[in-house]
mmCIF file of C-alpha atoms in Angstrom:
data_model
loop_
_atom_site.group_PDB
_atom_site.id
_atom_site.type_symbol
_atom_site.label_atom_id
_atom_site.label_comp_id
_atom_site.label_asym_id
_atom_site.label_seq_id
_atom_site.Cartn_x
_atom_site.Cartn_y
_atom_site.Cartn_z
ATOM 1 C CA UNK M 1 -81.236 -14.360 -40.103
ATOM 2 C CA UNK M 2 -81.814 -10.921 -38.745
ATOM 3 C CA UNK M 3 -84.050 -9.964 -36.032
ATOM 4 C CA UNK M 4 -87.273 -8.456 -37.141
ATOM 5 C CA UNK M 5 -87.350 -4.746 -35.871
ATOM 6 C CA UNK M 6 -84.478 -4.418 -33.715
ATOM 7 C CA UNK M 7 -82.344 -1.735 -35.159
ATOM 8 C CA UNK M 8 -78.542 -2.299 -34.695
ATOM 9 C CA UNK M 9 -75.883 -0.082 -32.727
ATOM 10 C CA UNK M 10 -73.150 -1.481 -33.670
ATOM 11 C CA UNK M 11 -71.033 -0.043 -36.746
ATOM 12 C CA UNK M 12 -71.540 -1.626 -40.217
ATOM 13 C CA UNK M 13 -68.477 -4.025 -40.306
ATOM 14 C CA UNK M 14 -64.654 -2.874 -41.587
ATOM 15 C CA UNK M 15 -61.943 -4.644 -43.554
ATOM 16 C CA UNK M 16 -60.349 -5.744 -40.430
ATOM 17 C CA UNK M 17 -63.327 -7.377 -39.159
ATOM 18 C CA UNK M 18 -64.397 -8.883 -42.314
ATOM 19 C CA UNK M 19 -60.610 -10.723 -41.950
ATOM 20 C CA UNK M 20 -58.825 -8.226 -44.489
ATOM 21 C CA UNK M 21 -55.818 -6.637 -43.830
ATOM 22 C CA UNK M 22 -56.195 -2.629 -43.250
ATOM 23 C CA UNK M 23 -53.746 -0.834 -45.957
ATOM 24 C CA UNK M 24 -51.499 1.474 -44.104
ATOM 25 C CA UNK M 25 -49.808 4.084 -45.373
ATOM 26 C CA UNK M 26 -46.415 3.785 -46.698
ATOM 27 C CA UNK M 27 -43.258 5.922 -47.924
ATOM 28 C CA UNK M 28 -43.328 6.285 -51.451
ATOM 29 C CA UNK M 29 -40.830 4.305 -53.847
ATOM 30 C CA UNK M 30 -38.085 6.247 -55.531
ATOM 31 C CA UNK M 31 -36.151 9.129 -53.382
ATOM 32 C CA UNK M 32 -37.127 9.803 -49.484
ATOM 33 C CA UNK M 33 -39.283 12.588 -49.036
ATOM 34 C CA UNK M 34 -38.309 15.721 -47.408
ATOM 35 C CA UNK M 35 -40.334 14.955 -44.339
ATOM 36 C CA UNK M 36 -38.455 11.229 -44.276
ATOM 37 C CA UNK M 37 -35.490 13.448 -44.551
ATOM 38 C CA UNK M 38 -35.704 14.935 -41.923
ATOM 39 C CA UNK M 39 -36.298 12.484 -39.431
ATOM 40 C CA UNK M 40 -33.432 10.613 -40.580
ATOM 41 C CA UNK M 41 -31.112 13.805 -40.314
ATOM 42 C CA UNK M 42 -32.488 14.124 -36.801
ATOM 43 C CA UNK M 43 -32.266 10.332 -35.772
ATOM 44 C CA UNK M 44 -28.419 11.017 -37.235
ATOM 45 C CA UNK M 45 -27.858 13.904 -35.383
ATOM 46 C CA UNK M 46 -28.920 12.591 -31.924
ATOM 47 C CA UNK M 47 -26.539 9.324 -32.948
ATOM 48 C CA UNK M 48 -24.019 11.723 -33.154
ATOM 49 C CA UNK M 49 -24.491 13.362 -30.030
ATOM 50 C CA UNK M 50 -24.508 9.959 -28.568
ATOM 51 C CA UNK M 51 -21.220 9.348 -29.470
ATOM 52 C CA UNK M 52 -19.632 12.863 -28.517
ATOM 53 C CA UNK M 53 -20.843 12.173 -25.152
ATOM 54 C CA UNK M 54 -19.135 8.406 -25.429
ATOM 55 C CA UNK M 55 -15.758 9.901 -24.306
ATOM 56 C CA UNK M 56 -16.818 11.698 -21.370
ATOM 57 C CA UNK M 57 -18.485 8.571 -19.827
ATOM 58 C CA UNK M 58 -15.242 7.103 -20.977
ATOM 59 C CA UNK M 59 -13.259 8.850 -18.550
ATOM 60 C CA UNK M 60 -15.853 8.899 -15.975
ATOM 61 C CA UNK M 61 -15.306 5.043 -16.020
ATOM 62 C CA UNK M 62 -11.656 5.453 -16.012
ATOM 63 C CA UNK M 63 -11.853 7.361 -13.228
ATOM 64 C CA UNK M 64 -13.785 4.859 -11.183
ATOM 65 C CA UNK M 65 -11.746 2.295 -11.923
ATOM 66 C CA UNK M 66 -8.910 4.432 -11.281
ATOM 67 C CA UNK M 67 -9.857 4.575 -7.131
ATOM 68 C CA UNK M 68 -11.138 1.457 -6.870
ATOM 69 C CA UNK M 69 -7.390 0.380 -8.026
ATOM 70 C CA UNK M 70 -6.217 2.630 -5.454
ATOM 71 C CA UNK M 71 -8.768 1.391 -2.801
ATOM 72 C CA UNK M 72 -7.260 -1.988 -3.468
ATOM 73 C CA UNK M 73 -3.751 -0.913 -3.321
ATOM 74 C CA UNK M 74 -4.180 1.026 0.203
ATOM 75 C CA UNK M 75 -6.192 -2.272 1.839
ATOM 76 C CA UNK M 76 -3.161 -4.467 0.450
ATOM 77 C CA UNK M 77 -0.520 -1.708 1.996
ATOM 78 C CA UNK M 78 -2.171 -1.213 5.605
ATOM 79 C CA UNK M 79 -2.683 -5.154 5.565
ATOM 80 C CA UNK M 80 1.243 -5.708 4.538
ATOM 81 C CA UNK M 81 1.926 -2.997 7.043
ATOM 82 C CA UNK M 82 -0.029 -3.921 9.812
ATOM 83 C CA UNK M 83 2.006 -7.880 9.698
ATOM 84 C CA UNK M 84 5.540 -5.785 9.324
ATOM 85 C CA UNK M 85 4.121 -3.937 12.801
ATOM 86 C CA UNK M 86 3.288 -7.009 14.368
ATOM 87 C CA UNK M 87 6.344 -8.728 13.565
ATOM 88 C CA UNK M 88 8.509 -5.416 15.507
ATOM 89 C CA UNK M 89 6.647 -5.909 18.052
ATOM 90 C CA UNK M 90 7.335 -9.454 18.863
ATOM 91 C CA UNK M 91 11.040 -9.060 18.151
ATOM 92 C CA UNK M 92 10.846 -6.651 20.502
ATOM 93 C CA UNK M 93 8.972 -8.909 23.176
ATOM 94 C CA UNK M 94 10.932 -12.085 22.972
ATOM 95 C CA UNK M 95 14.168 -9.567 22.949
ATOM 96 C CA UNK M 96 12.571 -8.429 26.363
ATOM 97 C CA UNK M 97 12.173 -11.710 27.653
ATOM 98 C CA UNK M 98 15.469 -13.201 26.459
ATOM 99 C CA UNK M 99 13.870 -15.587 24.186
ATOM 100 C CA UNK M 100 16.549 -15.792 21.663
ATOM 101 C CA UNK M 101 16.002 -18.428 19.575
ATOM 102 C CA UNK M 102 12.356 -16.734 18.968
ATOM 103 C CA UNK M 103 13.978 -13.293 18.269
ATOM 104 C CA UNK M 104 16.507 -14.648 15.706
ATOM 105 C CA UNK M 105 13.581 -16.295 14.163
ATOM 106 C CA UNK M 106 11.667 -13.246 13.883
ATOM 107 C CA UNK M 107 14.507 -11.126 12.715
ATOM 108 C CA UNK M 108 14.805 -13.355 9.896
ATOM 109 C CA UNK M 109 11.244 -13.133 9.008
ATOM 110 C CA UNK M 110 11.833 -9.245 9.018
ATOM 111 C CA UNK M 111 14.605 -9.273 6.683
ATOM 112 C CA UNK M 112 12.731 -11.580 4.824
ATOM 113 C CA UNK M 113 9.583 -9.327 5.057
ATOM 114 C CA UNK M 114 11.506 -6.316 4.212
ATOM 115 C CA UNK M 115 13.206 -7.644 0.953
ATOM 116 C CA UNK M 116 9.942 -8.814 -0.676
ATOM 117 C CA UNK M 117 7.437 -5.855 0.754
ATOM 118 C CA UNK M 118 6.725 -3.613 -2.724
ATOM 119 C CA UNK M 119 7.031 0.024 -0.982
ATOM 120 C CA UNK M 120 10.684 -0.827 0.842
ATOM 121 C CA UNK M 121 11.988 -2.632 -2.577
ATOM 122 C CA UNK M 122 10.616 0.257 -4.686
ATOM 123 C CA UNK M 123 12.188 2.822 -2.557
ATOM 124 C CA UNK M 124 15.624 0.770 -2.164
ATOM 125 C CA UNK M 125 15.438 0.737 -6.349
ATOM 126 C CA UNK M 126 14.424 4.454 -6.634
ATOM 127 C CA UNK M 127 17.099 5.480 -4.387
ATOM 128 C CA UNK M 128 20.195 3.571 -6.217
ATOM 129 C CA UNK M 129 18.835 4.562 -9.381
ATOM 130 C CA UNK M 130 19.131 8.017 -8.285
ATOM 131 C CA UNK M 131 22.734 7.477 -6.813
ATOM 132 C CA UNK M 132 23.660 6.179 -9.964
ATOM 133 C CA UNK M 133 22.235 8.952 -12.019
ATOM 134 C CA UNK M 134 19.408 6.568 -14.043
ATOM 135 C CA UNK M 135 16.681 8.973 -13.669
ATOM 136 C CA UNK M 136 14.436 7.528 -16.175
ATOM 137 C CA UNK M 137 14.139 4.371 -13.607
ATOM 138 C CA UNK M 138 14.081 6.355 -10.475
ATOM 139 C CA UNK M 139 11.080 8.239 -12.334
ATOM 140 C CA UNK M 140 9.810 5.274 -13.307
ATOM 141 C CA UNK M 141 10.109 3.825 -9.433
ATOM 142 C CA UNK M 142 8.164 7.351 -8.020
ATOM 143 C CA UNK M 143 5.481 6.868 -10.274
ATOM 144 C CA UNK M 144 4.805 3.047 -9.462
ATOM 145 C CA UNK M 145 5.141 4.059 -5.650
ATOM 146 C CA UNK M 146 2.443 6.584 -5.925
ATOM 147 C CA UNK M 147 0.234 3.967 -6.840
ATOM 148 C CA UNK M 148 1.314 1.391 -4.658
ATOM 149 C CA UNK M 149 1.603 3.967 -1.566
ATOM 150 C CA UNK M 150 1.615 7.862 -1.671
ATOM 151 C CA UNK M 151 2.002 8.211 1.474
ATOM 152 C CA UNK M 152 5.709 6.516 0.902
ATOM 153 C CA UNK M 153 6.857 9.146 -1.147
ATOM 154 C CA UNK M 154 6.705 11.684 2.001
ATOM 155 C CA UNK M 155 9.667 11.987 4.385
ATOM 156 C CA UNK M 156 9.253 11.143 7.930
ATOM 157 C CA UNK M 157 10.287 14.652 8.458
ATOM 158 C CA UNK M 158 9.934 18.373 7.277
ATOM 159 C CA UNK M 159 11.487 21.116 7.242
ATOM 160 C CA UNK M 160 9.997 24.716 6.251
ATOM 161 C CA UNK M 161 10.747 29.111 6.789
ATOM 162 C CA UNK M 162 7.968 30.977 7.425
ATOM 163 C CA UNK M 163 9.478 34.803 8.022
ATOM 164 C CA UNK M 164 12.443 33.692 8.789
ATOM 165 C CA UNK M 165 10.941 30.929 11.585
ATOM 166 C CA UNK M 166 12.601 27.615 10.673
ATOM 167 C CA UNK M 167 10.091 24.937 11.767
ATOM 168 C CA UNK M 168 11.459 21.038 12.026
ATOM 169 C CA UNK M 169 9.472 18.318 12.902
ATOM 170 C CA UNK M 170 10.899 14.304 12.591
ATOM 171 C CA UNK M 171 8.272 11.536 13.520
ATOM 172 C CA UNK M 172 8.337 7.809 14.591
ATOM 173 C CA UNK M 173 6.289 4.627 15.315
ATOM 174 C CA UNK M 174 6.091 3.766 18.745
ATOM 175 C CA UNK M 175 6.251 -0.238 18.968
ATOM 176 C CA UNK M 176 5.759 -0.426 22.461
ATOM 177 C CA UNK M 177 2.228 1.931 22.672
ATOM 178 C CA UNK M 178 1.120 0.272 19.253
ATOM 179 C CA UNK M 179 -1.502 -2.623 19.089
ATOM 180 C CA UNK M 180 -1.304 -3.568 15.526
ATOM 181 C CA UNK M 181 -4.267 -6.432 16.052
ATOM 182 C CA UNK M 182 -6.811 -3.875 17.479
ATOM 183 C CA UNK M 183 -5.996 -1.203 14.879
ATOM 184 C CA UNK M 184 -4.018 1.321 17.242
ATOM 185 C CA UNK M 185 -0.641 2.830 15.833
ATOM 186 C CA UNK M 186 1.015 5.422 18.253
ATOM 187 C CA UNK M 187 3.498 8.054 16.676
ATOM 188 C CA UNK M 188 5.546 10.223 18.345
ATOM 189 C CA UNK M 189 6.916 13.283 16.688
ATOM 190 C CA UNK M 190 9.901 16.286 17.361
ATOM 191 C CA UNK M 191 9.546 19.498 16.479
ATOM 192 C CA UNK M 192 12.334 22.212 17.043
ATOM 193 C CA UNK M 193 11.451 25.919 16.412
ATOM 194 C CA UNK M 194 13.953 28.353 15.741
ATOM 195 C CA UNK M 195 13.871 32.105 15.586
ATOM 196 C CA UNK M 196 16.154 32.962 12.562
ATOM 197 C CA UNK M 197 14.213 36.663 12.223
ATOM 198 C CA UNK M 198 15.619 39.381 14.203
ATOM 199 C CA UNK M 199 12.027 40.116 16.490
ATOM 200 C CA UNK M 200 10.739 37.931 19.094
ATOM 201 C CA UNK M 201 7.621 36.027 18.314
ATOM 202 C CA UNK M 202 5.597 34.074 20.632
ATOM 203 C CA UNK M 203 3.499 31.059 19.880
ATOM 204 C CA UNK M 204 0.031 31.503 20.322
ATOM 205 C CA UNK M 205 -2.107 28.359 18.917
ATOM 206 C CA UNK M 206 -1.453 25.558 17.083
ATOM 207 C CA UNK M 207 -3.443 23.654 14.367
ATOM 208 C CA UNK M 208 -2.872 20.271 12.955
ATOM 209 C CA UNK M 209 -4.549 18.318 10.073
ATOM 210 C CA UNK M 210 -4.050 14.521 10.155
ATOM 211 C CA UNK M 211 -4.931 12.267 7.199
ATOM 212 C CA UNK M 212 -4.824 8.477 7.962
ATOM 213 C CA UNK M 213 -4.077 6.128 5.626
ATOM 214 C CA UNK M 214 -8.062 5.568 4.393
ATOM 215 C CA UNK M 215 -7.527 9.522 3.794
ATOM 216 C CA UNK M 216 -9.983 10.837 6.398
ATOM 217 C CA UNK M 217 -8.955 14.331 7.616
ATOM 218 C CA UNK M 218 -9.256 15.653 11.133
ATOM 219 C CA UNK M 219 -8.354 19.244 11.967
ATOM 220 C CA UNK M 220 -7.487 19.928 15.409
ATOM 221 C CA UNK M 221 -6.270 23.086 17.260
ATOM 222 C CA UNK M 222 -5.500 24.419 20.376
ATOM 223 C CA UNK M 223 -3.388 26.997 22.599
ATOM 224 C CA UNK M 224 -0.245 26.933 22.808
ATOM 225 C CA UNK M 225 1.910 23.514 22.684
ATOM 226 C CA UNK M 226 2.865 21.362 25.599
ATOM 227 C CA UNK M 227 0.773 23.708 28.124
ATOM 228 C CA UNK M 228 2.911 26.543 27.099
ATOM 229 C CA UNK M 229 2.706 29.733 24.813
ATOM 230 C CA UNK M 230 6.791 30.056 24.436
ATOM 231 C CA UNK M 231 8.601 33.202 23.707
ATOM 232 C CA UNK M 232 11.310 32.575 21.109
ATOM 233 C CA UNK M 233 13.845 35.538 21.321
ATOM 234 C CA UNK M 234 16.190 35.831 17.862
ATOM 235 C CA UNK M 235 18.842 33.075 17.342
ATOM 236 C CA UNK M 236 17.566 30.891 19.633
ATOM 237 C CA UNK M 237 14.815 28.406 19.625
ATOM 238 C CA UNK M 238 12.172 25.659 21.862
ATOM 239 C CA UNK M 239 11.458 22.180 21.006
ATOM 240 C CA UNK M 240 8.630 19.778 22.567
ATOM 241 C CA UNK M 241 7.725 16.325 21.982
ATOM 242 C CA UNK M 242 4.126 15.229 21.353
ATOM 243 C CA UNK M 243 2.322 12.473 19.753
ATOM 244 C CA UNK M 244 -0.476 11.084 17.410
ATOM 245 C CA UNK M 245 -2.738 7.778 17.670
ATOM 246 C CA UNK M 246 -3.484 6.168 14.266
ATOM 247 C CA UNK M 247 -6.182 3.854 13.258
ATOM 248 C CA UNK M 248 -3.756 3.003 10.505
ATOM 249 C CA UNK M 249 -0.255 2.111 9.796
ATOM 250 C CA UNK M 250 -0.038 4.872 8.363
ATOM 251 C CA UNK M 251 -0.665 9.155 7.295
ATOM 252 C CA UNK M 252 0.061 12.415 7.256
ATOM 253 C CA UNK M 253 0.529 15.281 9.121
ATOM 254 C CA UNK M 254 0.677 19.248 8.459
ATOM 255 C CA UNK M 255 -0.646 22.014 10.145
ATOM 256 C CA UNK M 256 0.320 25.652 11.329
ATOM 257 C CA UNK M 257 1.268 27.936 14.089
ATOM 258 C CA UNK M 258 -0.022 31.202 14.919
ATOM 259 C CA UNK M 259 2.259 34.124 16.331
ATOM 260 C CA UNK M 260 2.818 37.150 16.719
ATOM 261 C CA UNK M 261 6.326 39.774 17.179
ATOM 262 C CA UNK M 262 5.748 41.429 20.425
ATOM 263 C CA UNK M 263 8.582 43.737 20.315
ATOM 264 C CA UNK M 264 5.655 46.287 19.598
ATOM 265 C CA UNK M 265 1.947 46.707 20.576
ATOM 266 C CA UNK M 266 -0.659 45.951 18.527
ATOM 267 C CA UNK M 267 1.008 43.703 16.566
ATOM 268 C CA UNK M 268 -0.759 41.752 14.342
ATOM 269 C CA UNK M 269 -0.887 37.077 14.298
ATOM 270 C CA UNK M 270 0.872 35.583 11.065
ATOM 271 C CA UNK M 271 0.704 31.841 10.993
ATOM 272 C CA UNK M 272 4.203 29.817 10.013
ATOM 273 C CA UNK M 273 4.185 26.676 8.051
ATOM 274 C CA UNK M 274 4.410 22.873 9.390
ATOM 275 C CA UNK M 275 5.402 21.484 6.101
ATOM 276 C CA UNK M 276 3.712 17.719 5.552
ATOM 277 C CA UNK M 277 5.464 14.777 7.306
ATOM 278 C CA UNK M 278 4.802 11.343 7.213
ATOM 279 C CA UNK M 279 3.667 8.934 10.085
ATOM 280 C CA UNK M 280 4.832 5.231 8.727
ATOM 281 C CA UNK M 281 5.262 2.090 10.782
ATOM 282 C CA UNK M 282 7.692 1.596 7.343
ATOM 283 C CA UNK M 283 9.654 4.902 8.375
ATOM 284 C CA UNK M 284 11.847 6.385 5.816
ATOM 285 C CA UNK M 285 15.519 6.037 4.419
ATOM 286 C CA UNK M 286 16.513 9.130 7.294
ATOM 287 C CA UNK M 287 16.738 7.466 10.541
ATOM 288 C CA UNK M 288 18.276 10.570 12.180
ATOM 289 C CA UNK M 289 16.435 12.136 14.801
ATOM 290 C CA UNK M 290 16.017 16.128 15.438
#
C-alpha cells in the first residue's frame, strides 16, 4: 500500500537493497594487464627495497647487542673487582691488628680469588703464551680480554717523548684511602719529567682526562703541578706525586702539559704528551715503581 499523494524522497531502490549482490569490477582472465603490471612491478620493487634495507637494521641490532654485552661484562668486572678490593683491605686490617688466623684466611681467599678471576687468568695465559712464542693464543687471549675488560689491556704506567721531553707516569691503588662498599677507590700516581732536549722548558699548565670504568670522561686542568710551575734545565728532570678518586675500581688516565723554552723571548707554548695509563685495583704484571 502506498500513501495517496505523498511523493517520495528517497531513491528508487538498488541491487544491494533489493538483497542482490553489487557486481564489482574485476581483472580480466587470461594475461595481467599493463596497469596490473605495474602495480605488481611496484609492490616488487618496494619488497625489494625492503630487503636491501634488512642488512643495515641487521647491524644496527648487532650493534646493540654488541654494548649491552659489554654493559654486562663491565657490571660483572667492577662487581668482581670491587670483592678483590675488599678482600685487600681486610688482609690488610687483621694484618694491622695481629689477627693472624683471620689474615691467613683471607690470603687464601685471595689466592683463591686471583686464580679463578677471568681478567688475572687471561692475562697470566696471554703472557706465557707470549713467552713461549704461541702468538695465535696470546692473540686469541687480547681479544677475549677486550671484551671481558679493556681497561686490562693498558699498563699501569706510560711512558712517552714529546720534543725530546720524556714524560713517565706509574700509578697504584691506595688500600688504605679506598672504601670499596661506598664506591670510593683512591689512586695515587708518579710522574718523573725529564729534559732530554738541549733548551730549558718550564711547565706551565696541566690537563688531565679521566675515564672511569662506566666510561664517563672528565677533563680537568690547572696551573702548574703540585703548586709549582718548575723549570727543567737539559739533562735533568722534576717528579711529583699526586692522586685520583674513583667511583670505580677502575679507568684511565691521559692528559697533557703545556710549556714553553725560555732560553728566548717570545717563545711560543707546545704541549707534551701524557701517554694513557691505567688506574686498576687489579694492577698490572709491572710492579716496579718510578
Amino acid at each position: 500500500m502506498q500513501w495517496a499523494g505523498v511523493r517520495s524522497s528517497f531513491p528508487a531502490p538498488t541491487a544491494a537493497w533489493m538483497g542482490r549482490r553489487p557486481r564489482t569490477a574485476r581483472w580480466p582472465r587470461g594475461r595481467l594487464p599493463a596497469a596490473r603490471g605495474a602495480v605488481v612491478a611496484s609492490a616488487a620493487a618496494s619488497d625489494a627495497n625492503s630487503s636491501s634495507n634488512s642488512p643495515g637494521k641487521d647491524e644496527e641490532r648487532e650493534e646493540v647487542a654488541r654494548r649491552e654485552e659489554e654493559e654486562k661484562a663491565a657490571a660483572s668486572l667492577i662487581m668482581r673487582s670491587q670483592k678483590y678490593a675488599m678482600l685487600k683491605q681486610q688482609l690488610a686490617v687483621a694484618a694491622q691488628f695481629e689477627d693472624y688466623k683471620e689474615a691467613a684466611r683471607l690470603r687464601d681467599s685471595l689466592r683463591s680469588f686471583e686464580e679463578e678471576e677471568p681478567v688475572l687468568r687471561l692475562r697470566g695465559l696471554m703472557r706465557k703464551a707470549i713467552e713461549e712464542e704461541r702468538f695465535e693464543d696470546a692473540a686469541k687471549y687480547r681479544d677475549e680480554l677486550k671484551i671481558l675488560a679493556p681497561h686490562s689491556l693498558l699498563k699501569c704506567s706510560s711512558d712517552a717523548t714529546t720534543l725530546g721531553i720524556r714524560v713517565q707516569v706509574r700509578s697504584v691503588y691506595i688500600e688504605s684511602r679506598s672504601q670499596p662498599l661506598k664506591g670510593q677507590f683512591f689512586f695515587a700516581y708518579r710522574i718523573r719529567i725529564t729534559n732530554n732536549s738541549q733548551r730549558p722548558v718550564q711547565l706551565l699548565r696541566r690537563h688531565w682526562i679521566v675515564t672511569d670504568g662506566n666510561g664517563r670522561t672528565e677533563n680537568i686542568w690547572g696551573v702548574g703541578v703540585v703548586g709549582e710551575q718548575p723549570v727543567i734545565f737539559p739533562r735533568t728532570g722534576f717528579e711529583y706525586s699526586s692522586a685520583c678518586p674513583l667511583s670505580t675500581p677502575n679507568g684511565r688516565m691521559e692528559g697533557d702539559f703545556e710549556m714553553k723554552h725560555i732560553d728566548k723571548a717570545g717563545s711560543s707554548t707546545f704541549n707534551v704528551a701524557i701517554a694513557p695509563f691505567s688506574l686498576s685495583i687489579l694492577g698490572d704484571d709491572n710492579d716496579v715503581l718510578l
